[in-house]
PDB file of C-alpha atoms and ligand atoms in Angstrom:
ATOM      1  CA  UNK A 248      15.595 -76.774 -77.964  1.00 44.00           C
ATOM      2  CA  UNK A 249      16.478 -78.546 -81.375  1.00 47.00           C
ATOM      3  CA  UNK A 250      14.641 -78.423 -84.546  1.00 50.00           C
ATOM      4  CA  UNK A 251      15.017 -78.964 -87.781  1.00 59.00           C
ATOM      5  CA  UNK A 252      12.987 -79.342 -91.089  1.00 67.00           C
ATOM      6  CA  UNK A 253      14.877 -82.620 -92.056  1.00 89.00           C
ATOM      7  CA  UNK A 254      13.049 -84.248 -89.515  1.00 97.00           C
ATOM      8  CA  UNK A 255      10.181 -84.047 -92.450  1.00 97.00           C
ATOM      9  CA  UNK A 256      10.063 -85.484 -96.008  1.00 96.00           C
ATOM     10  CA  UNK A 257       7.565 -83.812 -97.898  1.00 95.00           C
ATOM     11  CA  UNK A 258       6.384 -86.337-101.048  1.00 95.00           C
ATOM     12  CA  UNK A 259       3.975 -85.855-103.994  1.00 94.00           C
ATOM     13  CA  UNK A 260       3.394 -89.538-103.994  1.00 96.00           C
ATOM     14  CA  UNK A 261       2.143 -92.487-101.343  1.00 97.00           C
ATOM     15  CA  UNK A 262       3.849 -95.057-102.830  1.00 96.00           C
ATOM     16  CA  UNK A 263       6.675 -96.600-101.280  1.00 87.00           C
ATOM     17  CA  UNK A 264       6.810 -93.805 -98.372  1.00 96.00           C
ATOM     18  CA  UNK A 265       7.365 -95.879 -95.404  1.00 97.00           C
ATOM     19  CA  UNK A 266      10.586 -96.274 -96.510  1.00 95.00           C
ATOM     20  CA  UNK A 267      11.560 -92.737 -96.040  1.00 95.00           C
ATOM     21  CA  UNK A 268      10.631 -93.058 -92.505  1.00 95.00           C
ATOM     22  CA  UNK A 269      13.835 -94.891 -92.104  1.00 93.00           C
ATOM     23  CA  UNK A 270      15.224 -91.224 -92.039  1.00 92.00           C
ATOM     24  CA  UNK A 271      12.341 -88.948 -91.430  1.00 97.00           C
ATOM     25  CA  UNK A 272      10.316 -88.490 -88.187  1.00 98.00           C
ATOM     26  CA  UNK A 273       7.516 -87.556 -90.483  1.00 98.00           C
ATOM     27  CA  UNK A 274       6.295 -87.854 -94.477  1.00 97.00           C
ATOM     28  CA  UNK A 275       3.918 -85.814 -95.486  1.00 97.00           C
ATOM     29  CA  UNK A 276       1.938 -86.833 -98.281  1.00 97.00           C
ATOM     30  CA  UNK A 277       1.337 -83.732-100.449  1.00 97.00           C
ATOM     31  CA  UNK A 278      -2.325 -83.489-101.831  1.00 97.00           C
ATOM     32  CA  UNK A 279      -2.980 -87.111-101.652  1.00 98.00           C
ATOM     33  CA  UNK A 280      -6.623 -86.500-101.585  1.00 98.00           C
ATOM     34  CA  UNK A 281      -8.434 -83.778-103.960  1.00 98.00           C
ATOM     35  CA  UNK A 282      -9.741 -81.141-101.995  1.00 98.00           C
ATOM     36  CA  UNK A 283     -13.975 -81.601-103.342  1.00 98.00           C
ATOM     37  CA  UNK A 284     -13.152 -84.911-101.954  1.00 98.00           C
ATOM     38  CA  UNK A 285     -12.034 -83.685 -98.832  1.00 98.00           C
ATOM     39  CA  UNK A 286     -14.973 -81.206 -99.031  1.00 98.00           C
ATOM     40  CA  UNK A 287     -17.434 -84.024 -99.263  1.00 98.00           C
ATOM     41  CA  UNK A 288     -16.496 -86.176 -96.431  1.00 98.00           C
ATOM     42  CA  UNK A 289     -16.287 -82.808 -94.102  1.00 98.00           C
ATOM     43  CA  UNK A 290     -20.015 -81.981 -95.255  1.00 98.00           C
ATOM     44  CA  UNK A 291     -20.918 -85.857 -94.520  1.00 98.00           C
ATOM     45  CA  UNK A 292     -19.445 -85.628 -91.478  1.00 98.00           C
ATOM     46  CA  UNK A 293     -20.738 -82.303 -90.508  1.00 98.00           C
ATOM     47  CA  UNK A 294     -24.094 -83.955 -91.028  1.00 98.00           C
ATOM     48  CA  UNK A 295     -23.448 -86.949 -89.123  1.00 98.00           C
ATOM     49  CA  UNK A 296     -22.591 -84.347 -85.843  1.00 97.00           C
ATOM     50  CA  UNK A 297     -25.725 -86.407 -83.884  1.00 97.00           C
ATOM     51  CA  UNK A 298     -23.890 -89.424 -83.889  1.00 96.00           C
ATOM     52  CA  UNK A 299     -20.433 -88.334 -83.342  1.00 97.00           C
ATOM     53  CA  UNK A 300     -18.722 -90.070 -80.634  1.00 95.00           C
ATOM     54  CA  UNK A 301     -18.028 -87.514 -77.530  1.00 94.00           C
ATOM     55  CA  UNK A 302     -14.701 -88.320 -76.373  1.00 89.00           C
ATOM     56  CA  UNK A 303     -13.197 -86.629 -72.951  1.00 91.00           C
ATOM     57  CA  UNK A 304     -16.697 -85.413 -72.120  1.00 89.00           C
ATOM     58  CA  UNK A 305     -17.042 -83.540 -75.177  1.00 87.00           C
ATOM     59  CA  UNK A 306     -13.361 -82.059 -75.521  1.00 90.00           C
ATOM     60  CA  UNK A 307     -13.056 -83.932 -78.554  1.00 93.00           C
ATOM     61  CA  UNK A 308     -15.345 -85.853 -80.929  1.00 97.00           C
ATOM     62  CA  UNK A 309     -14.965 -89.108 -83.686  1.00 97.00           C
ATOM     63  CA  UNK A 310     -17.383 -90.597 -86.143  1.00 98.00           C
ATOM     64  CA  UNK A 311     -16.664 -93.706 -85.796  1.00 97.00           C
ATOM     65  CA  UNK A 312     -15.050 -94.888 -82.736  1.00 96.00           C
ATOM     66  CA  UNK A 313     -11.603 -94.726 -81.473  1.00 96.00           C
ATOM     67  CA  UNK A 314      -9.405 -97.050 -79.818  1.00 96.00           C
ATOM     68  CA  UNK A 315      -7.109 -94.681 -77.680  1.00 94.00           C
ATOM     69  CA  UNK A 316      -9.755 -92.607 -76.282  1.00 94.00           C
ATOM     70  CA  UNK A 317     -12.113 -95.553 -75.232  1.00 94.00           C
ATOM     71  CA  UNK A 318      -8.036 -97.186 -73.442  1.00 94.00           C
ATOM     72  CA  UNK A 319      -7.774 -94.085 -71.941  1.00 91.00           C
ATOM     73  CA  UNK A 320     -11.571 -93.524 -70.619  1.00 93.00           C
ATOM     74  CA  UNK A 321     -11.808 -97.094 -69.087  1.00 94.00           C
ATOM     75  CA  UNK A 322     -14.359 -97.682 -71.964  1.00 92.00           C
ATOM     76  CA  UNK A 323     -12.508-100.253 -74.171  1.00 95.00           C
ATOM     77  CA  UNK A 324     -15.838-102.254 -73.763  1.00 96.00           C
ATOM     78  CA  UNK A 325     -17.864-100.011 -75.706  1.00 94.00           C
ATOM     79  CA  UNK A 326     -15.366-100.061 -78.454  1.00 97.00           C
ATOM     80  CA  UNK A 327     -15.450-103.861 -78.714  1.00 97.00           C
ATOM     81  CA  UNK A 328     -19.111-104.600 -78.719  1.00 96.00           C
ATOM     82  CA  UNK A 329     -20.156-101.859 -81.397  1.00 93.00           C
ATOM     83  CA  UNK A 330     -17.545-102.516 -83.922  1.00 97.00           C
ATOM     84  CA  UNK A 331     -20.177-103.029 -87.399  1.00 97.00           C
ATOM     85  CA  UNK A 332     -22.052 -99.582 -85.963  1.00 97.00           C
ATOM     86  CA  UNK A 333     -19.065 -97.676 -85.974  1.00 97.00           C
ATOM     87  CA  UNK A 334     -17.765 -98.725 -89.386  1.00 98.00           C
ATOM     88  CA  UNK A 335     -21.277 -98.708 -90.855  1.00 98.00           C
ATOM     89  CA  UNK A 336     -21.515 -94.654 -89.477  1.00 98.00           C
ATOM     90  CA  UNK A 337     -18.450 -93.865 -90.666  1.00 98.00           C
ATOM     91  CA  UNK A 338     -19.140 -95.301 -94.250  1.00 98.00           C
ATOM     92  CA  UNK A 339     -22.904 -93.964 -94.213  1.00 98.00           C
ATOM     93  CA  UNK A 340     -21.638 -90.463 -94.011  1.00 98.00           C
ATOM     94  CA  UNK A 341     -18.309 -89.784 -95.221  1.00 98.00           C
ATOM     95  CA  UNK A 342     -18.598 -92.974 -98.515  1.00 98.00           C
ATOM     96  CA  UNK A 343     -15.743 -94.582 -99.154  1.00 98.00           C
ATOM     97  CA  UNK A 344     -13.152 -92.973 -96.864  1.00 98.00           C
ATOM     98  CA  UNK A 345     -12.512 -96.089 -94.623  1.00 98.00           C
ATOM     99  CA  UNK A 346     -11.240 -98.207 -97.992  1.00 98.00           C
ATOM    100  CA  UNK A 347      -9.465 -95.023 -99.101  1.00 98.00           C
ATOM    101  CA  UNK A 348      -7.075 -95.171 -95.924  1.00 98.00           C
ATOM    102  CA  UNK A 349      -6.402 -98.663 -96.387  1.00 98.00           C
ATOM    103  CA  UNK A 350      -5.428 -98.603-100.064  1.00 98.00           C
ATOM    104  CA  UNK A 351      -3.706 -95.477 -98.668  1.00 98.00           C
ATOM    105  CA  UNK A 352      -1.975 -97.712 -95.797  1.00 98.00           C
ATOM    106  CA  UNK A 353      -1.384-100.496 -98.886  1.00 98.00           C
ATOM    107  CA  UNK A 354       0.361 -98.325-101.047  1.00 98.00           C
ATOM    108  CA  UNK A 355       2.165 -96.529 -98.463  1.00 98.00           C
ATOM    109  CA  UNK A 356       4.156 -99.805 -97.776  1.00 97.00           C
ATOM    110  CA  UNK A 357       4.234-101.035-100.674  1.00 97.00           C
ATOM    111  CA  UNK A 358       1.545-104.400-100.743  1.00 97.00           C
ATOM    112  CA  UNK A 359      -0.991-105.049-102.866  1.00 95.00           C
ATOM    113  CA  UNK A 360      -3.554-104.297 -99.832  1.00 94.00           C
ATOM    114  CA  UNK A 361      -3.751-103.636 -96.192  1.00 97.00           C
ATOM    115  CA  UNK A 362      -6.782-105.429 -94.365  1.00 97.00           C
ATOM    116  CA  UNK A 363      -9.430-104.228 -91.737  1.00 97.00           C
ATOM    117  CA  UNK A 364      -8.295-105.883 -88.012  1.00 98.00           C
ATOM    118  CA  UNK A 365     -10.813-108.261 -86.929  1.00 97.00           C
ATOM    119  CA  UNK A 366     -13.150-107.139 -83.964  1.00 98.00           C
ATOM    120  CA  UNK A 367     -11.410-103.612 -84.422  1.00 98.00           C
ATOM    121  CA  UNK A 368     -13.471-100.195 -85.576  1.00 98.00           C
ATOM    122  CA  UNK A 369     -11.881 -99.559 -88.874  1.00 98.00           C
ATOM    123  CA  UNK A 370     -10.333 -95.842 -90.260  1.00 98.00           C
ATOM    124  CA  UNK A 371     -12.476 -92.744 -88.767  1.00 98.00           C
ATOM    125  CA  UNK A 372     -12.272 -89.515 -88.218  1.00 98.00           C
ATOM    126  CA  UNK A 373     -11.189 -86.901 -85.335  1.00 98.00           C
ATOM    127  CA  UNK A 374     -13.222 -83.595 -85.001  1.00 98.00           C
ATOM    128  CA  UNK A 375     -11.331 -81.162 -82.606  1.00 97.00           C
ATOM    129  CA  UNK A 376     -13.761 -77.926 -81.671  1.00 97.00           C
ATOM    130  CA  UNK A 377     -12.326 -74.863 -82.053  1.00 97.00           C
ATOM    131  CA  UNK A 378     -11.975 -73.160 -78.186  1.00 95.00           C
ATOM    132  CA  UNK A 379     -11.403 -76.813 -76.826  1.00 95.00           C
ATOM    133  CA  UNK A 380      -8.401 -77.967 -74.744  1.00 96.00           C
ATOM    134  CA  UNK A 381      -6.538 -79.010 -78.081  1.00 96.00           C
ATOM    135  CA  UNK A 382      -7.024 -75.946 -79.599  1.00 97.00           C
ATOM    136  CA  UNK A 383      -5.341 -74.061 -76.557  1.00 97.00           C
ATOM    137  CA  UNK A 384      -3.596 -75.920 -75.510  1.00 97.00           C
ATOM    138  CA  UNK A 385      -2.606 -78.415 -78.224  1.00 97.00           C
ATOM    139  CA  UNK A 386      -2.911 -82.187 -77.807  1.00 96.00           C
ATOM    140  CA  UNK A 387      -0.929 -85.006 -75.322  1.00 94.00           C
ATOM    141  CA  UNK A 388       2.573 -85.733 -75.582  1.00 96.00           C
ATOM    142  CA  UNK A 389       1.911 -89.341 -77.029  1.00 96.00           C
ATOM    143  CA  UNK A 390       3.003 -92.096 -78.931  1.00 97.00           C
ATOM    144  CA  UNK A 391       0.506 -94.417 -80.311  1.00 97.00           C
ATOM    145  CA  UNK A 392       1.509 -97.435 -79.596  1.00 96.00           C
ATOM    146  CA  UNK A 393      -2.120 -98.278 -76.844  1.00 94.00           C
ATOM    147  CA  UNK A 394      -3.835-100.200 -79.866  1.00 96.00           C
ATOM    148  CA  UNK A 395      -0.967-102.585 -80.599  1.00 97.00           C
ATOM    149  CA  UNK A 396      -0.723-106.138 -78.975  1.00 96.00           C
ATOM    150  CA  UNK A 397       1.623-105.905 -75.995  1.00 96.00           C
ATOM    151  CA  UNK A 398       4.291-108.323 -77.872  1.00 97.00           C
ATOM    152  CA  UNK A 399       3.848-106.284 -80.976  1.00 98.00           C
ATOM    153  CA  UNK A 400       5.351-103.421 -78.859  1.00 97.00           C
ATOM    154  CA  UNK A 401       7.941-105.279 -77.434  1.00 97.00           C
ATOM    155  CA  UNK A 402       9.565-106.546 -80.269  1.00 97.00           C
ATOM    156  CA  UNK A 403       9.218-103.047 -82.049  1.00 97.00           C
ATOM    157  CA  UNK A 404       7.374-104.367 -85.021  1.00 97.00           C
ATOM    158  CA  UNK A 405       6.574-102.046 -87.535  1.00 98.00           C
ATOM    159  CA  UNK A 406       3.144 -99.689 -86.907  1.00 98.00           C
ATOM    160  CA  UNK A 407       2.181 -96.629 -88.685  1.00 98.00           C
ATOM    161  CA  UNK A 408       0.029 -93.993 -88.288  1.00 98.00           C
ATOM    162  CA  UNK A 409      -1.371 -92.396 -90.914  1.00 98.00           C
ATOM    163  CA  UNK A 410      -3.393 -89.112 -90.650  1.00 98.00           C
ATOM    164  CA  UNK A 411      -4.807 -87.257 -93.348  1.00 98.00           C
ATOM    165  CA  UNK A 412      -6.142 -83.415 -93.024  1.00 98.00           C
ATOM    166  CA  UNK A 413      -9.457 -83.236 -94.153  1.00 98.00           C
ATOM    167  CA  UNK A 414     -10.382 -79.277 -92.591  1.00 98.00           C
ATOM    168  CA  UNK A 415      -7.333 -77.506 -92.073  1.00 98.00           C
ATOM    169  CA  UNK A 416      -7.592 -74.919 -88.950  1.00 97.00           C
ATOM    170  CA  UNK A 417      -7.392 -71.177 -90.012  1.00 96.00           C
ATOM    171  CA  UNK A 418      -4.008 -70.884 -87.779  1.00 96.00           C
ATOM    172  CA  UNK A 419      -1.726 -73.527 -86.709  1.00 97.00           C
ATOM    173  CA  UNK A 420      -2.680 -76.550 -85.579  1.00 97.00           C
ATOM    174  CA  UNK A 421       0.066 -78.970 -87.331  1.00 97.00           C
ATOM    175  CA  UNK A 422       1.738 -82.150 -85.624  1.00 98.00           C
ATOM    176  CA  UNK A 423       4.922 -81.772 -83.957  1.00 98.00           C
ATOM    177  CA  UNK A 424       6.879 -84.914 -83.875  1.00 98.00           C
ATOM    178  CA  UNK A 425      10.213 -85.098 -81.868  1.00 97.00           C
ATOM    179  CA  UNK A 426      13.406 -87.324 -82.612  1.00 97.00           C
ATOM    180  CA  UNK A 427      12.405 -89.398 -79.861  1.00 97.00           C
ATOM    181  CA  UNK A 428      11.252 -92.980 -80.097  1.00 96.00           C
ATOM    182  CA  UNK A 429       8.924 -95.343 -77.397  1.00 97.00           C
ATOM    183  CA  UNK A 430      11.199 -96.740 -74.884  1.00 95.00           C
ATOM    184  CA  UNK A 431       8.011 -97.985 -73.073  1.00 94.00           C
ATOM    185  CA  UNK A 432       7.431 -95.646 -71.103  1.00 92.00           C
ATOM    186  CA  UNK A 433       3.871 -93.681 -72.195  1.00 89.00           C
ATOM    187  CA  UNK A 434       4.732 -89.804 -71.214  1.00 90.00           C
ATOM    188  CA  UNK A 435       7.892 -88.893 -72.626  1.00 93.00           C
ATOM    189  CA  UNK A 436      10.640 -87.327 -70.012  1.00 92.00           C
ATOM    190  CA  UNK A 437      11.272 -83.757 -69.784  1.00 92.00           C
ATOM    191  CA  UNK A 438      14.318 -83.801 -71.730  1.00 93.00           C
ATOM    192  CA  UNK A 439      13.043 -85.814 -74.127  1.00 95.00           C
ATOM    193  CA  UNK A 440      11.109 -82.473 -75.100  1.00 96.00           C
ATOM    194  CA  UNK A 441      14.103 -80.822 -75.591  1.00 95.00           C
ATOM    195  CA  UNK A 442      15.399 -83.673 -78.132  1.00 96.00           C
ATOM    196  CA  UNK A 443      15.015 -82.209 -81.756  1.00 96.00           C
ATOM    197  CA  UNK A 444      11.921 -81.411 -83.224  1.00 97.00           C
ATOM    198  CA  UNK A 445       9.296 -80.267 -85.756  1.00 97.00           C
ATOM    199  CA  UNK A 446       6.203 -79.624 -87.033  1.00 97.00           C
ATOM    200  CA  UNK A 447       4.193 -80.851 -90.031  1.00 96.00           C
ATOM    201  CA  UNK A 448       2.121 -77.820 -91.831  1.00 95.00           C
ATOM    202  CA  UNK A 449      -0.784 -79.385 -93.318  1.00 93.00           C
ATOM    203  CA  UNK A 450      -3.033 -78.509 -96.396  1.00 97.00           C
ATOM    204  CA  UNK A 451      -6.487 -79.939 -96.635  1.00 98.00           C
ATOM    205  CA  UNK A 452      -5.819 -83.220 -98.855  1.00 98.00           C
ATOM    206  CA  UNK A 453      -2.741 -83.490 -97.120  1.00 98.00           C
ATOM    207  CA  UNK A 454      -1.291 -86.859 -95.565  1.00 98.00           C
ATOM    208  CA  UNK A 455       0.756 -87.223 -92.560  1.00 98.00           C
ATOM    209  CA  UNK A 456       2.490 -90.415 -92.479  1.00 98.00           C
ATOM    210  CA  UNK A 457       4.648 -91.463 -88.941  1.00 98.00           C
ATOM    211  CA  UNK A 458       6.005 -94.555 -86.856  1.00 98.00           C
ATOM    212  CA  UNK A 459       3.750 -95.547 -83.913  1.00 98.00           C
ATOM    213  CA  UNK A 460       6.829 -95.384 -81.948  1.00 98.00           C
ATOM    214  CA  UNK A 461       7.451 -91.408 -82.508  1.00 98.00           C
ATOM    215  CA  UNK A 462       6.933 -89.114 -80.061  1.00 98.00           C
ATOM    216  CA  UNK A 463       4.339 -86.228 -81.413  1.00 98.00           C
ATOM    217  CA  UNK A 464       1.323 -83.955 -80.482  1.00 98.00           C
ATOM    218  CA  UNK A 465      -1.007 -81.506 -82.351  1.00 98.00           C
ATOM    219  CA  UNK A 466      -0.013 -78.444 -82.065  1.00 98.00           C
ATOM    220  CA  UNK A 467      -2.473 -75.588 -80.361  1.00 98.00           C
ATOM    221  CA  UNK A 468      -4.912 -73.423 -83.105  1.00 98.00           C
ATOM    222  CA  UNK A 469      -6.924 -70.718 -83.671  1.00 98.00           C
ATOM    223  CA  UNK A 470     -10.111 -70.052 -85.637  1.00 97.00           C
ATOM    224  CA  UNK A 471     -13.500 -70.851 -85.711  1.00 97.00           C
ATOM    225  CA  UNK A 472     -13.141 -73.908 -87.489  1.00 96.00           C
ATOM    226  CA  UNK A 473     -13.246 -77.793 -85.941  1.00 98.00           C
ATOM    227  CA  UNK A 474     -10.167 -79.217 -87.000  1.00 98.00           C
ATOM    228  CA  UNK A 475     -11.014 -82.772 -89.107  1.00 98.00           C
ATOM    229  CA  UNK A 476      -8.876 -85.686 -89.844  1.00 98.00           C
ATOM    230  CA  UNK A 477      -8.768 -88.791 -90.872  1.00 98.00           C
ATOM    231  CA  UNK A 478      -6.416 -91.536 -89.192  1.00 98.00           C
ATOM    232  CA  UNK A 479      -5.412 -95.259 -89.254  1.00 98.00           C
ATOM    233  CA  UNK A 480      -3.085 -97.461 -87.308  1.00 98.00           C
ATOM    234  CA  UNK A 481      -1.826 -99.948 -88.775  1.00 98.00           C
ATOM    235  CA  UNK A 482       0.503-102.653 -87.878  1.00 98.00           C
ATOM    236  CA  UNK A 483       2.693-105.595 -89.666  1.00 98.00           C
ATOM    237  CA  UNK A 484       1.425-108.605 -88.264  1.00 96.00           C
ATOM    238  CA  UNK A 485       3.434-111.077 -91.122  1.00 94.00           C
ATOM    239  CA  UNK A 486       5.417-110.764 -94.000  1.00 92.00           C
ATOM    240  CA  UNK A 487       3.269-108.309 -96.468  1.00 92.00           C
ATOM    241  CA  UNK A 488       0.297-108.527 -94.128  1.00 96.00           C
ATOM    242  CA  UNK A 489      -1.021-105.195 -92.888  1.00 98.00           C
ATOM    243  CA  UNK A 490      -4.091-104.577 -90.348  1.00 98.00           C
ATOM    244  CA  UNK A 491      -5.676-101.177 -90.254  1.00 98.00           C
ATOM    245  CA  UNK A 492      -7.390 -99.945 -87.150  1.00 98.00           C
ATOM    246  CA  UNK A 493      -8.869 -96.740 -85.456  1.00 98.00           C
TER     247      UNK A 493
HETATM  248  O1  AKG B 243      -4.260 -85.259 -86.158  1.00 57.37           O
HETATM  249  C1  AKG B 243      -3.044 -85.419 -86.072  1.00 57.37           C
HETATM  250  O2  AKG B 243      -2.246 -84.668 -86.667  1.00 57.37           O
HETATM  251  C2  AKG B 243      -2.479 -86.542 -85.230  1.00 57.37           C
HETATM  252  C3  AKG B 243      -3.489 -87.161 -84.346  1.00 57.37           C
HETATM  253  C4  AKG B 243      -2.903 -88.181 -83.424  1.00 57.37           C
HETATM  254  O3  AKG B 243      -1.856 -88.009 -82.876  1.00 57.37           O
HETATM  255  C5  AKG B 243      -3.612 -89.456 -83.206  1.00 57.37           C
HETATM  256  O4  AKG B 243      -4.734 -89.612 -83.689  1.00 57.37           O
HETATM  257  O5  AKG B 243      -3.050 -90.334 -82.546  1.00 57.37           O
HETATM  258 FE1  FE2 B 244      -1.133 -89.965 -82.206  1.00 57.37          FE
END
């Protein structure tokens, strides 16, 4: 099995980092967000635990709602018709964190601004228990290319992911992303796992920055602590226009 570290850029700034993904798998983001900022979303979200979404039948849990697990649940309706509640949850309890991932989505490509997609649940954030079937056994073998339009995909267009680690885990529990790219096919083959590969080490504050297209999965962890992150999609729809989902 292949690995190898330069499948990772580690950067100290946002700006401009989609770039690198030209010849990383991965850019990590170092200490993009403070960590009392960090600490202040977990607590809001932490507080919010009554209206987290349950996802998988409780395996896994969101404030706000996202796309992928409603696709993959047969529940895409739901995610359409409460669009405002999710944003409005997510903003009521962690303040300002949806706009931070699209300035953080702007400035990672380099416009003046990336822009919420219409009808879609803006940025939110994942909550993985500790014990659950991510923790022991890590996540799915996935790209995440469900939420883009179908001839978005096909032509390749650029789409990013951007996660950023708001509670670290106390062991493990970092993305491993693979040297493998979508070739439309959703679960990668078996030697595609054997392709090289690493994994991102995050620090709370952190920012993990990939192509939709790249094969990855969070790694298994251990601890009592939920692991919490913040993602967006986003996709380039025009010239310098950006659309940020969850
Ligand atoms: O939390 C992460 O490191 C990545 C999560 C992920 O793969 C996703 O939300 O699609
Ligand atoms: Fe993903």
């Amino acid at each position: 099995m292949g690995s190898s570290d330069e499948l990772i850029f580690r950067v100290d700034r946002a700006d401009g980092a989609f770039a690198a993904l030209a010849s990383a798998r991965a850019v990590v983001v170092e200490r993009h967000f403070s960590p009392d900022q960090c600490a202040r979303w977990v607590e809001g979200v932490y507080r919010a635990r009554a209206v987290w979404t349950h996802d998988f039948g409780g395996e896994q849990f969101t404030l706000g709602r996202a796309f992928y697990t409603h696709f993959e649940e047969g529940r895409s309706r739901a995610y359409f018709a409460e669009t405002a509640e999710s944003d409005a949850r997510v903003d009521a309890h962690a303040p300002g964190l949806q706009q931070a991932m699209r300035d953080l989505v702007a400035r990672v490509v380099g416009e003046s601004r990336a822009v919420q997609r219409r009808g879609w649940c803006g940025p939110g954030v994942h909550v993985f228990p500790p014990g659950g079937p991510v923790a022991s056994r890590g996540g799915v073998h996935h790209f995440d290319t469900e939420g883009l339009a179908v001839h978005h995909v096909e032509k390749r267009r650029p789409a990013i992911s951007l996660v950023a680690m708001l509670q670290t885990t106390e062991t493990d529990g970092g993305l491993k992303v693979w040297d493998v790219r979508y070739d439309g096919r959703d679960h990668p083959k078996r030697e595609e796992l054997r392709a090289r590969s690493a994994t991102v080490t995050y620090g709370v504050g952190d920012v993990v920055l990939i192509d939709s297209y790249t094969l990855h999965q969070i790694q298994p962890f251990g601890g009592a602590r939920e692991r919490i992150s913040a993602t967006a999609h986003a996709a380039q729809i025009d010239m310098g226009l950006w659309e940020c989902w969850f």
